[in-house]
Amino acid sequence: MSKAATANAPQSYTLVDNTTGKKIELPVLDGTQGPQVLDIRKLYNDTGAFTFDPGFTSTASCESAITYIDGDQGILQHRGYNIEDLAVQSDFMEVSYLLLNGELPSVEQKKTFVNAITRHTMVHEQIQFLFRGFRRDAHPMAVLCGVVGALSAFYHDSLDIQDPQQRMISAHRLIAKIPTIAAMAYKYSIGQPFVYPKNDLKYAENFLHMCFAVPCEEYAVNPVTARALDRIFILHADHEQNASTSTVRLAGSSGANPFACIAAGIASLWGPAHGGANEAVIKMLQEIGDKKRIPEFIKRAKDKNDGFRLMGFGHRVYKNYDPRATVMRQTCHEVLNELGIKDEPLLDMAMELERIALEDDYFVERKLYPNVDFYSGIILRAMGFPTALFTVLFALARTVCWFAQWKEMIEDPNQRIGRPRQLYVGAKPRAYTPLHKR
Ligand code: CMC
């Protein structure tokens, strides 16, 4: 392939068939930031060939105006705003509005949005019976997948995806109800009664109350914990076309309703290579058990014959420190300090692990840095959340992004059903042999 752009013309690439000499122009698309994108939409028509990119390492699957990541520089921006600014100066409701609507809200717009979300925090009373069908020892992510998928069975009146008003109602319902469902999954797993939402509390406060209050005594939300949790929600809110978001978009491209699509996103998030990593980090640190054993685990992580990976390390896009991890590490210190936790062996071990890994050639050469999941579990543990709930909290925060990305796709006039092709490597045509002759 040779680059064939002229000074004033839009850039394009020329693909040359080395056998026939036939040339095909591939136009180049420019975004507002980031690498150029080769437009290969006509490639199959022009050449009869597909492209091959398992894992989508070189493929832009859509146009999006929501989030921008520069993985080499360690930059993450939502609608143009740096994540560090949003995490420190904004709050989760404001970031949710920004992701959904494209602009930061005015005072009045924020009030209206928060009111709309607050009005939808309760779930249909029948949903508690749905919970009772699950085993008490079920993983809360399994429960979350099931209950969120079931929401389309409860809220039929907002399922017309072509109606902007119904789309908005579904967005408000999902953002408002996901903390209620997540807290119910937790309460169910420990055999405590469900706690109804309290609408005089803010979003993160309400979630903490639903998780940790019991009917027999007063529960006062700790403002430090609430603020830190709100920040954790912001840090997890969106991350462009990752596995779970792409799952939501692909599911939605067939016209499926947003509740069903987001249940699919939750299923994808659960894997340890994605949102399940926060739970896996704590399990890994507990397994290491002592700083003295870190070199042994680093050695295992580098051994290609050992399936072990350093959880909370590495990222498909970031080849630099994940900016969310920087804020998360800082928040971790602040929270432990303010909660009066002087000695947290897991934090000491995490910092030592990070130090050793970042000096090791294997990690340096591959540009493997801590990601968002490396420190989040330590904070969540200090707040009192059990490990099994960590990925549920990730899903809670990511719901707004899934909705914003789904909505962007539905509103795109060029939207078509997602239908990847394949490189077929199976059997060639062959004659069927009847069973009695095999
Ligand atoms: N520990 C040890 N080696 C690693 C790690 C790790 N955590 N991550 C990547 N590598 C190595 C990998 O073996 C490969 O080496 P080589 O080139 O010699 O074959 C090289 O680095 C590139 O890795 P890759 O698997 O091709 O990279 P990827 O972009 O396909 O995978 C990843 C990205 C996040 C799945 C991977 O880094 C990983 O498994 N990390 C641990 C799980 C984790 O923390 N996931 C959370 C990601 S951030 C939050 C989220 O997305 O939800």
Short mmCIF file of C-alpha atoms and ligand atoms in Angstrom, two decimals:
data_model
loop_
_atom_site.label_atom_id
_atom_site.label_comp_id
_atom_site.label_asym_id
_atom_site.label_seq_id
_atom_site.Cartn_x
_atom_site.Cartn_y
_atom_site.Cartn_z
CA MET A 1 0.00 0.00 0.00
CA SER A 2 1.42 3.39 -0.87
CA LYS A 3 0.44 6.76 0.49
CA ALA A 4 -0.87 8.91 -2.34
CA ALA A 5 -2.02 12.16 -0.85
CA THR A 6 -1.31 15.42 -2.66
CA ALA A 7 -0.81 18.73 -0.91
CA ASN A 8 -4.35 20.11 -1.30
CA ALA A 9 -6.46 17.07 -2.03
CA PRO A 10 -7.93 14.98 0.75
CA GLN A 11 -5.48 12.22 1.66
CA SER A 12 -6.09 8.76 0.37
CA TYR A 13 -4.23 5.49 0.15
CA THR A 14 -3.79 3.40 -2.96
CA LEU A 15 -4.15 -0.33 -2.72
CA VAL A 16 -2.36 -2.14 -5.51
CA ASP A 17 -3.19 -5.68 -6.58
CA ASN A 18 0.33 -7.02 -7.22
CA THR A 19 -0.96 -9.67 -9.66
CA THR A 20 -3.10 -7.54 -11.99
CA GLY A 21 -1.71 -4.11 -11.20
CA LYS A 22 -5.26 -2.86 -10.52
CA LYS A 23 -5.31 0.16 -8.19
CA ILE A 24 -8.00 1.07 -5.68
CA GLU A 25 -8.24 4.40 -3.91
CA LEU A 26 -9.04 4.24 -0.22
CA PRO A 27 -10.25 7.62 1.08
CA VAL A 28 -9.01 8.83 4.45
CA LEU A 29 -11.40 10.21 7.03
CA ASP A 30 -10.32 12.87 9.52
CA GLY A 31 -11.80 13.07 12.99
CA THR A 32 -11.51 16.14 15.20
CA GLN A 33 -8.62 14.44 17.07
CA GLY A 34 -6.76 11.16 16.78
CA PRO A 35 -5.44 8.99 13.99
CA GLN A 36 -6.83 9.18 10.49
CA VAL A 37 -9.18 6.41 9.46
CA LEU A 38 -9.04 4.52 6.17
CA ASP A 39 -12.52 4.23 4.69
CA ILE A 40 -12.76 0.62 3.48
CA ARG A 41 -16.54 0.47 3.06
CA LYS A 42 -16.27 -0.17 -0.68
CA LEU A 43 -13.33 -2.56 -0.40
CA TYR A 44 -15.31 -5.77 -0.76
CA ASN A 45 -17.22 -4.45 -3.76
CA ASP A 46 -14.00 -3.29 -5.43
CA THR A 47 -11.74 -6.22 -4.60
CA GLY A 48 -13.91 -9.14 -3.45
CA ALA A 49 -11.73 -9.29 -0.31
CA PHE A 50 -12.52 -8.67 3.33
CA THR A 51 -10.16 -7.18 5.89
CA PHE A 52 -9.00 -9.34 8.80
CA ASP A 53 -8.73 -7.72 12.23
CA PRO A 54 -9.68 -10.03 15.10
CA GLY A 55 -9.76 -8.05 18.33
CA PHE A 56 -10.33 -4.86 16.26
CA THR A 57 -6.82 -3.56 16.87
CA SER A 58 -6.94 -1.40 13.71
CA THR A 59 -10.66 -1.00 13.17
CA ALA A 60 -12.88 1.97 13.98
CA SER A 61 -16.31 0.41 14.31
CA CYS A 62 -18.31 3.65 14.32
CA GLU A 63 -18.25 7.44 14.35
CA SER A 64 -18.63 8.83 17.86
CA ALA A 65 -18.55 12.29 19.44
CA ILE A 66 -18.68 11.14 23.07
CA THR A 67 -15.22 10.13 24.28
CA TYR A 68 -11.68 10.59 23.02
CA ILE A 69 -8.66 8.59 24.17
CA ASP A 70 -5.02 9.16 23.26
CA GLY A 71 -3.47 5.98 24.60
CA ASP A 72 0.13 7.05 23.96
CA GLN A 73 -0.25 10.30 25.87
CA GLY A 74 -2.55 8.86 28.55
CA ILE A 75 -5.39 11.26 27.71
CA LEU A 76 -9.08 10.59 28.29
CA GLN A 77 -11.71 13.20 27.46
CA HIS A 78 -15.48 13.14 27.58
CA ARG A 79 -17.07 15.57 25.11
CA GLY A 80 -13.71 17.39 25.09
CA TYR A 81 -13.28 17.67 28.87
CA ASN A 82 -10.29 15.99 30.55
CA ILE A 83 -11.20 13.18 32.93
CA GLU A 84 -8.99 14.70 35.64
CA ASP A 85 -11.06 17.93 35.56
CA LEU A 86 -14.36 16.08 35.56
CA ALA A 87 -13.27 13.77 38.39
CA VAL A 88 -12.18 16.61 40.62
CA GLN A 89 -14.57 19.45 39.72
CA SER A 90 -17.76 17.80 38.54
CA ASP A 91 -20.16 15.17 39.89
CA PHE A 92 -21.60 12.01 38.43
CA MET A 93 -25.02 13.50 37.61
CA GLU A 94 -23.38 16.32 35.69
CA VAL A 95 -21.08 13.91 33.83
CA SER A 96 -24.08 11.72 33.02
CA TYR A 97 -25.89 14.73 31.54
CA LEU A 98 -22.75 15.63 29.59
CA LEU A 99 -22.36 12.13 28.15
CA LEU A 100 -26.02 11.89 27.19
CA ASN A 101 -26.53 15.42 25.85
CA GLY A 102 -23.12 16.59 24.65
CA GLU A 103 -22.83 19.72 26.85
CA LEU A 104 -22.47 20.46 30.54
CA PRO A 105 -25.87 21.40 31.98
CA SER A 106 -26.88 24.87 33.15
CA VAL A 107 -28.05 25.12 36.77
CA GLU A 108 -31.68 24.74 35.63
CA GLN A 109 -30.90 21.85 33.27
CA LYS A 110 -29.04 20.01 35.99
CA LYS A 111 -31.90 20.46 38.44
CA THR A 112 -34.40 19.12 35.91
CA PHE A 113 -32.14 16.16 35.06
CA VAL A 114 -31.50 15.22 38.69
CA ASN A 115 -35.25 15.48 39.40
CA ALA A 116 -36.01 13.23 36.45
CA ILE A 117 -33.50 10.61 37.62
CA THR A 118 -34.69 10.85 41.22
CA ARG A 119 -38.33 10.26 40.21
CA HIS A 120 -37.37 6.90 38.71
CA THR A 121 -35.27 5.36 41.49
CA MET A 122 -37.84 2.79 42.66
CA VAL A 123 -38.26 -0.43 40.72
CA HIS A 124 -41.55 -2.12 39.97
CA GLU A 125 -42.58 -3.90 43.18
CA GLN A 126 -42.87 -7.18 41.28
CA ILE A 127 -39.10 -7.13 40.65
CA GLN A 128 -38.40 -8.23 44.21
CA PHE A 129 -40.13 -11.53 43.42
CA LEU A 130 -37.84 -11.93 40.44
CA PHE A 131 -34.89 -11.65 42.85
CA ARG A 132 -36.30 -14.39 45.01
CA GLY A 133 -35.91 -16.83 42.12
CA PHE A 134 -32.10 -16.53 42.32
CA ARG A 135 -29.90 -18.58 44.63
CA ARG A 136 -28.62 -16.46 47.52
CA ASP A 137 -25.04 -17.42 46.68
CA ALA A 138 -25.34 -16.36 43.03
CA HIS A 139 -22.69 -13.91 41.83
CA PRO A 140 -24.28 -10.43 41.89
CA MET A 141 -23.18 -9.88 38.26
CA ALA A 142 -25.24 -12.92 37.24
CA VAL A 143 -28.20 -11.41 39.07
CA LEU A 144 -27.61 -7.97 37.54
CA CYS A 145 -27.51 -9.39 33.99
CA GLY A 146 -30.80 -11.18 34.58
CA VAL A 147 -32.67 -8.35 36.29
CA VAL A 148 -31.56 -5.60 33.88
CA GLY A 149 -32.53 -7.82 30.93
CA ALA A 150 -35.90 -8.34 32.59
CA LEU A 151 -36.59 -4.59 32.82
CA SER A 152 -37.98 -4.67 29.29
CA ALA A 153 -40.66 -6.99 30.68
CA PHE A 154 -41.67 -4.27 33.19
CA TYR A 155 -41.38 -1.03 31.23
CA HIS A 156 -43.15 -1.76 27.93
CA ASP A 157 -44.29 1.84 27.66
CA SER A 158 -40.82 3.14 26.79
CA LEU A 159 -39.63 0.50 24.33
CA ASP A 160 -40.24 2.31 21.02
CA ILE A 161 -36.62 3.05 20.12
CA GLN A 162 -37.65 5.37 17.27
CA ASP A 163 -39.42 7.74 19.68
CA PRO A 164 -36.96 10.27 21.23
CA GLN A 165 -39.26 10.81 24.22
CA GLN A 166 -39.39 7.10 24.99
CA ARG A 167 -35.63 6.83 24.54
CA MET A 168 -35.19 9.59 27.11
CA ILE A 169 -37.56 7.91 29.59
CA SER A 170 -35.68 4.63 29.21
CA ALA A 171 -32.36 6.47 29.81
CA HIS A 172 -33.70 8.04 33.00
CA ARG A 173 -35.13 4.72 34.15
CA LEU A 174 -31.90 2.83 33.59
CA ILE A 175 -29.63 5.43 35.24
CA ALA A 176 -32.03 5.76 38.17
CA LYS A 177 -32.81 2.09 38.73
CA ILE A 178 -29.39 0.51 38.25
CA PRO A 179 -28.19 1.54 41.77
CA THR A 180 -31.43 0.20 43.25
CA ILE A 181 -31.00 -3.13 41.44
CA ALA A 182 -27.29 -3.33 42.33
CA ALA A 183 -28.05 -2.69 46.00
CA MET A 184 -30.87 -5.26 45.92
CA ALA A 185 -28.43 -7.83 44.48
CA TYR A 186 -26.12 -7.13 47.43
CA LYS A 187 -28.86 -7.23 50.07
CA TYR A 188 -30.24 -10.44 48.62
CA SER A 189 -26.81 -12.10 48.76
CA ILE A 190 -26.43 -11.36 52.49
CA GLY A 191 -30.02 -12.16 53.42
CA GLN A 192 -30.96 -8.63 54.49
CA PRO A 193 -34.21 -6.87 53.54
CA PHE A 194 -34.17 -4.62 50.50
CA VAL A 195 -33.85 -0.94 51.35
CA TYR A 196 -35.99 1.44 49.28
CA PRO A 197 -34.31 4.44 47.66
CA LYS A 198 -34.36 7.74 49.55
CA ASN A 199 -34.90 10.59 47.17
CA ASP A 200 -33.55 13.31 49.46
CA LEU A 201 -30.10 11.74 49.06
CA LYS A 202 -27.71 12.35 46.18
CA TYR A 203 -26.97 9.57 43.68
CA ALA A 204 -23.92 8.00 45.40
CA GLU A 205 -25.34 8.69 48.88
CA ASN A 206 -28.56 6.92 47.97
CA PHE A 207 -26.63 3.90 46.71
CA LEU A 208 -24.59 3.68 49.91
CA HIS A 209 -27.79 3.95 51.93
CA MET A 210 -29.50 1.19 49.97
CA CYS A 211 -26.44 -1.04 50.44
CA PHE A 212 -25.59 -0.44 54.07
CA ALA A 213 -28.75 0.75 55.88
CA VAL A 214 -30.99 -1.71 57.72
CA PRO A 215 -34.59 -1.05 58.78
CA CYS A 216 -33.87 -1.42 62.50
CA GLU A 217 -31.48 1.50 62.93
CA GLU A 218 -30.52 4.90 61.53
CA TYR A 219 -27.73 4.95 58.95
CA ALA A 220 -25.80 8.14 58.32
CA VAL A 221 -23.98 8.28 55.00
CA ASN A 222 -20.31 9.17 55.40
CA PRO A 223 -19.74 12.24 53.16
CA VAL A 224 -16.12 11.22 52.45
CA THR A 225 -17.22 7.81 51.23
CA ALA A 226 -20.06 9.32 49.19
CA ARG A 227 -17.80 11.85 47.47
CA ALA A 228 -15.18 9.18 46.71
CA LEU A 229 -17.81 6.82 45.34
CA ASP A 230 -19.21 9.58 43.14
CA ARG A 231 -15.68 10.11 41.79
CA ILE A 232 -15.27 6.37 41.17
CA PHE A 233 -18.53 6.48 39.19
CA ILE A 234 -17.14 9.37 37.09
CA LEU A 235 -13.89 7.49 36.44
CA HIS A 236 -15.84 4.48 35.14
CA ALA A 237 -18.53 6.37 33.25
CA ASP A 238 -17.33 5.95 29.66
CA HIS A 239 -14.37 4.61 27.73
CA GLU A 240 -15.32 4.75 24.05
CA GLN A 241 -15.63 1.49 22.05
CA ASN A 242 -14.46 -1.06 24.62
CA ALA A 243 -15.80 -4.65 24.63
CA SER A 244 -18.98 -4.00 26.63
CA THR A 245 -19.86 -0.78 24.80
CA SER A 246 -19.27 -2.44 21.43
CA THR A 247 -21.48 -5.29 22.64
CA VAL A 248 -24.27 -2.82 23.48
CA ARG A 249 -23.92 -1.16 20.08
CA LEU A 250 -23.88 -4.46 18.20
CA ALA A 251 -26.88 -5.79 20.11
CA GLY A 252 -28.69 -2.50 19.54
CA SER A 253 -27.87 -2.37 15.83
CA SER A 254 -30.58 -4.97 15.22
CA GLY A 255 -33.18 -2.67 16.80
CA ALA A 256 -33.27 -4.46 20.17
CA ASN A 257 -34.50 -2.39 23.13
CA PRO A 258 -31.95 -0.63 25.38
CA PHE A 259 -32.67 -2.73 28.48
CA ALA A 260 -31.82 -5.92 26.56
CA CYS A 261 -28.74 -4.30 24.98
CA ILE A 262 -27.40 -3.07 28.30
CA ALA A 263 -27.92 -6.51 29.84
CA ALA A 264 -25.66 -7.77 27.02
CA GLY A 265 -23.13 -5.05 27.91
CA ILE A 266 -23.17 -6.13 31.56
CA ALA A 267 -22.45 -9.72 30.49
CA SER A 268 -19.46 -8.57 28.46
CA LEU A 269 -18.16 -6.34 31.25
CA TRP A 270 -18.11 -9.27 33.68
CA GLY A 271 -15.05 -10.94 32.10
CA PRO A 272 -11.72 -10.66 33.97
CA ALA A 273 -10.01 -9.03 30.98
CA HIS A 274 -12.56 -6.17 31.24
CA GLY A 275 -14.60 -4.99 34.26
CA GLY A 276 -14.07 -8.22 36.19
CA ALA A 277 -10.43 -7.17 36.67
CA ASN A 278 -11.19 -5.07 39.78
CA GLU A 279 -12.36 -8.19 41.60
CA ALA A 280 -9.44 -10.19 40.18
CA VAL A 281 -6.90 -7.61 41.44
CA ILE A 282 -7.98 -8.06 45.05
CA LYS A 283 -7.97 -11.83 44.69
CA MET A 284 -4.48 -11.62 43.20
CA LEU A 285 -3.18 -9.37 45.99
CA GLN A 286 -4.67 -11.71 48.59
CA GLU A 287 -3.10 -14.68 46.85
CA ILE A 288 0.31 -12.96 46.81
CA GLY A 289 -0.23 -12.38 50.52
CA ASP A 290 3.20 -10.91 51.29
CA LYS A 291 5.46 -8.37 49.58
CA LYS A 292 8.26 -10.96 49.64
CA ARG A 293 6.29 -13.07 47.17
CA ILE A 294 5.87 -10.29 44.57
CA PRO A 295 8.94 -11.31 42.49
CA GLU A 296 7.53 -14.83 42.25
CA PHE A 297 4.25 -13.49 40.80
CA ILE A 298 6.03 -11.06 38.48
CA LYS A 299 8.00 -14.05 37.17
CA ARG A 300 4.77 -15.98 36.62
CA ALA A 301 3.19 -13.01 34.79
CA LYS A 302 6.14 -13.00 32.35
CA ASP A 303 6.07 -16.75 31.79
CA LYS A 304 4.22 -17.52 28.56
CA ASN A 305 3.56 -21.07 29.74
CA ASP A 306 1.76 -19.79 32.81
CA GLY A 307 -1.76 -18.44 32.29
CA PHE A 308 -1.28 -15.91 35.12
CA ARG A 309 -1.39 -12.19 34.23
CA LEU A 310 -0.86 -9.22 36.46
CA MET A 311 -4.45 -8.12 36.97
CA GLY A 312 -5.09 -4.38 36.80
CA PHE A 313 -2.09 -4.03 34.48
CA GLY A 314 -2.03 -3.38 30.74
CA HIS A 315 -4.57 -1.92 28.39
CA ARG A 316 -5.42 -2.28 24.73
CA VAL A 317 -5.39 1.48 24.18
CA TYR A 318 -3.18 3.00 26.91
CA LYS A 319 0.52 2.59 26.29
CA ASN A 320 1.12 5.03 29.10
CA TYR A 321 -0.29 5.43 32.61
CA ASP A 322 -4.09 5.15 32.49
CA PRO A 323 -5.20 8.65 33.60
CA ARG A 324 -8.06 7.08 35.56
CA ALA A 325 -5.53 5.01 37.53
CA THR A 326 -3.65 8.18 38.50
CA VAL A 327 -6.80 9.75 39.96
CA MET A 328 -7.81 6.41 41.48
CA ARG A 329 -4.47 5.98 43.28
CA GLN A 330 -4.71 9.51 44.66
CA THR A 331 -8.33 8.90 45.74
CA CYS A 332 -7.29 5.65 47.36
CA HIS A 333 -4.79 7.43 49.61
CA GLU A 334 -7.31 10.19 50.43
CA VAL A 335 -10.10 7.75 51.31
CA LEU A 336 -7.95 5.50 53.50
CA ASN A 337 -6.57 8.58 55.21
CA GLU A 338 -9.96 10.17 55.83
CA LEU A 339 -11.47 6.89 56.99
CA GLY A 340 -8.60 6.61 59.46
CA ILE A 341 -7.25 3.38 57.92
CA LYS A 342 -3.56 3.68 58.71
CA ASP A 343 -2.48 0.24 57.71
CA GLU A 344 -3.84 -1.42 54.57
CA PRO A 345 -1.51 -4.29 53.61
CA LEU A 346 -3.19 -4.66 50.20
CA LEU A 347 -2.40 -1.02 49.32
CA ASP A 348 1.22 -1.44 50.44
CA MET A 349 1.47 -4.56 48.34
CA ALA A 350 -0.18 -2.90 45.31
CA MET A 351 2.26 0.02 45.46
CA GLU A 352 5.23 -2.31 45.76
CA LEU A 353 3.93 -4.45 42.90
CA GLU A 354 3.52 -1.35 40.75
CA ARG A 355 7.03 -0.14 41.62
CA ILE A 356 8.65 -3.47 40.78
CA ALA A 357 6.65 -3.99 37.59
CA LEU A 358 7.37 -0.50 36.26
CA GLU A 359 11.10 -1.14 36.62
CA ASP A 360 10.95 -4.52 34.92
CA ASP A 361 12.00 -4.71 31.24
CA TYR A 362 9.10 -7.01 30.36
CA PHE A 363 6.51 -4.44 31.47
CA VAL A 364 8.52 -1.44 30.25
CA GLU A 365 9.02 -2.86 26.75
CA ARG A 366 5.35 -3.78 26.42
CA LYS A 367 4.24 -0.47 27.95
CA LEU A 368 2.15 -2.19 30.60
CA TYR A 369 0.98 0.28 33.25
CA PRO A 370 -1.63 0.07 36.02
CA ASN A 371 -5.15 0.56 34.67
CA VAL A 372 -8.34 1.84 36.31
CA ASP A 373 -8.94 -1.46 38.07
CA PHE A 374 -5.62 -1.63 39.89
CA TYR A 375 -6.51 0.64 42.83
CA SER A 376 -10.33 0.79 42.68
CA GLY A 377 -10.87 -2.48 44.57
CA ILE A 378 -8.78 -1.29 47.51
CA ILE A 379 -10.98 1.81 47.90
CA LEU A 380 -14.20 -0.17 47.49
CA ARG A 381 -13.02 -2.66 50.11
CA ALA A 382 -12.25 0.18 52.53
CA MET A 383 -15.79 1.47 51.96
CA GLY A 384 -17.17 -1.89 53.03
CA PHE A 385 -18.13 -3.39 49.66
CA PRO A 386 -17.52 -7.11 49.25
CA THR A 387 -15.25 -8.14 46.38
CA ALA A 388 -18.09 -9.77 44.45
CA LEU A 389 -19.80 -6.39 44.15
CA PHE A 390 -16.89 -4.53 42.55
CA THR A 391 -17.81 -5.27 38.94
CA VAL A 392 -21.44 -4.48 39.75
CA LEU A 393 -20.33 -0.98 40.76
CA PHE A 394 -18.42 -0.69 37.49
CA ALA A 395 -21.58 -1.70 35.60
CA LEU A 396 -23.63 0.80 37.56
CA ALA A 397 -21.33 3.65 36.54
CA ARG A 398 -20.95 2.43 32.94
CA THR A 399 -24.71 2.27 32.34
CA VAL A 400 -24.96 5.94 31.40
CA CYS A 401 -22.24 5.49 28.77
CA TRP A 402 -23.86 2.38 27.36
CA PHE A 403 -27.06 4.35 27.01
CA ALA A 404 -25.34 7.41 25.50
CA GLN A 405 -23.49 5.22 22.98
CA TRP A 406 -26.64 3.25 22.13
CA LYS A 407 -28.58 6.51 21.68
CA GLU A 408 -25.85 7.98 19.47
CA MET A 409 -26.02 4.89 17.29
CA ILE A 410 -29.82 4.91 17.02
CA GLU A 411 -29.79 8.62 16.10
CA ASP A 412 -27.11 8.13 13.41
CA PRO A 413 -28.87 8.31 10.01
CA ASN A 414 -26.22 5.97 8.54
CA GLN A 415 -26.80 3.30 11.19
CA ARG A 416 -27.03 -0.25 9.83
CA ILE A 417 -27.14 -3.63 11.51
CA GLY A 418 -23.62 -4.66 12.58
CA ARG A 419 -22.56 -7.70 10.59
CA PRO A 420 -18.86 -8.62 10.61
CA ARG A 421 -17.58 -11.17 8.09
CA GLN A 422 -15.03 -13.92 8.65
CA LEU A 423 -12.03 -15.75 7.27
CA TYR A 424 -13.52 -19.21 6.82
CA VAL A 425 -11.03 -21.97 7.68
CA GLY A 426 -13.44 -24.92 7.99
CA ALA A 427 -14.06 -27.97 5.83
CA LYS A 428 -14.45 -27.62 2.07
CA PRO A 429 -17.69 -28.91 0.51
CA ARG A 430 -17.98 -32.68 1.01
CA ALA A 431 -20.57 -35.39 0.47
CA TYR A 432 -22.84 -36.36 3.35
CA THR A 433 -22.26 -39.89 4.65
CA PRO A 434 -25.37 -41.54 6.12
CA LEU A 435 -25.05 -42.54 9.79
CA HIS A 436 -24.99 -46.30 9.14
CA LYS A 437 -21.97 -45.86 6.84
CA ARG A 438 -19.81 -43.80 9.26
N1 CMC B 1 0.38 -9.26 32.68
C1 CMC B 1 1.39 -9.83 31.98
N2 CMC B 1 1.56 -9.66 30.65
C2 CMC B 1 0.67 -8.90 30.00
C3 CMC B 1 -0.40 -8.26 30.67
C4 CMC B 1 -0.53 -8.47 32.06
N3 CMC B 1 -1.54 -7.91 32.74
N4 CMC B 1 -1.14 -7.57 29.78
C5 CMC B 1 -0.55 -7.74 28.60
N5 CMC B 1 0.55 -8.54 28.72
C6 CMC B 1 1.51 -8.91 27.66
C7 CMC B 1 0.96 -10.01 26.78
O1 CMC B 1 1.30 -11.28 27.24
C8 CMC B 1 1.59 -9.66 25.45
O2 CMC B 1 2.93 -10.09 25.51
P1 CMC B 1 3.67 -10.63 24.14
O3 CMC B 1 3.70 -9.44 23.23
O4 CMC B 1 5.00 -11.10 24.59
O5 CMC B 1 2.80 -11.74 23.63
C9 CMC B 1 1.63 -8.13 25.45
O6 CMC B 1 1.67 -7.75 26.84
C10 CMC B 1 0.42 -7.49 24.79
O7 CMC B 1 -0.75 -8.01 25.41
P2 CMC B 1 -2.11 -8.34 24.68
O8 CMC B 1 -2.80 -9.45 25.40
O9 CMC B 1 -1.85 -8.54 23.21
O10 CMC B 1 -2.85 -6.98 24.86
P3 CMC B 1 -4.40 -6.73 24.67
O11 CMC B 1 -4.51 -5.34 24.22
O12 CMC B 1 -5.00 -7.78 23.80
O13 CMC B 1 -4.99 -6.93 26.14
C11 CMC B 1 -5.69 -6.50 28.33
C12 CMC B 1 -5.29 -5.90 26.99
C13 CMC B 1 -6.25 -5.40 29.23
C14 CMC B 1 -6.80 -7.53 28.13
C15 CMC B 1 -4.44 -7.16 28.99
O14 CMC B 1 -3.46 -6.19 29.23
C16 CMC B 1 -4.80 -7.90 30.28
O15 CMC B 1 -5.20 -9.06 30.24
N6 CMC B 1 -4.65 -7.22 31.46
C17 CMC B 1 -5.05 -7.82 32.72
C18 CMC B 1 -6.56 -7.68 32.91
C19 CMC B 1 -6.98 -6.26 33.23
O16 CMC B 1 -6.41 -5.60 34.07
N7 CMC B 1 -8.05 -5.81 32.58
C20 CMC B 1 -8.64 -4.47 32.81
C21 CMC B 1 -8.48 -3.58 31.64
S1 CMC B 1 -8.88 -1.85 32.01
C22 CMC B 1 -10.54 -1.81 32.47
C23 CMC B 1 -11.49 -2.40 31.50
O17 CMC B 1 -11.28 -2.45 30.29
O18 CMC B 1 -12.55 -2.82 31.93
#
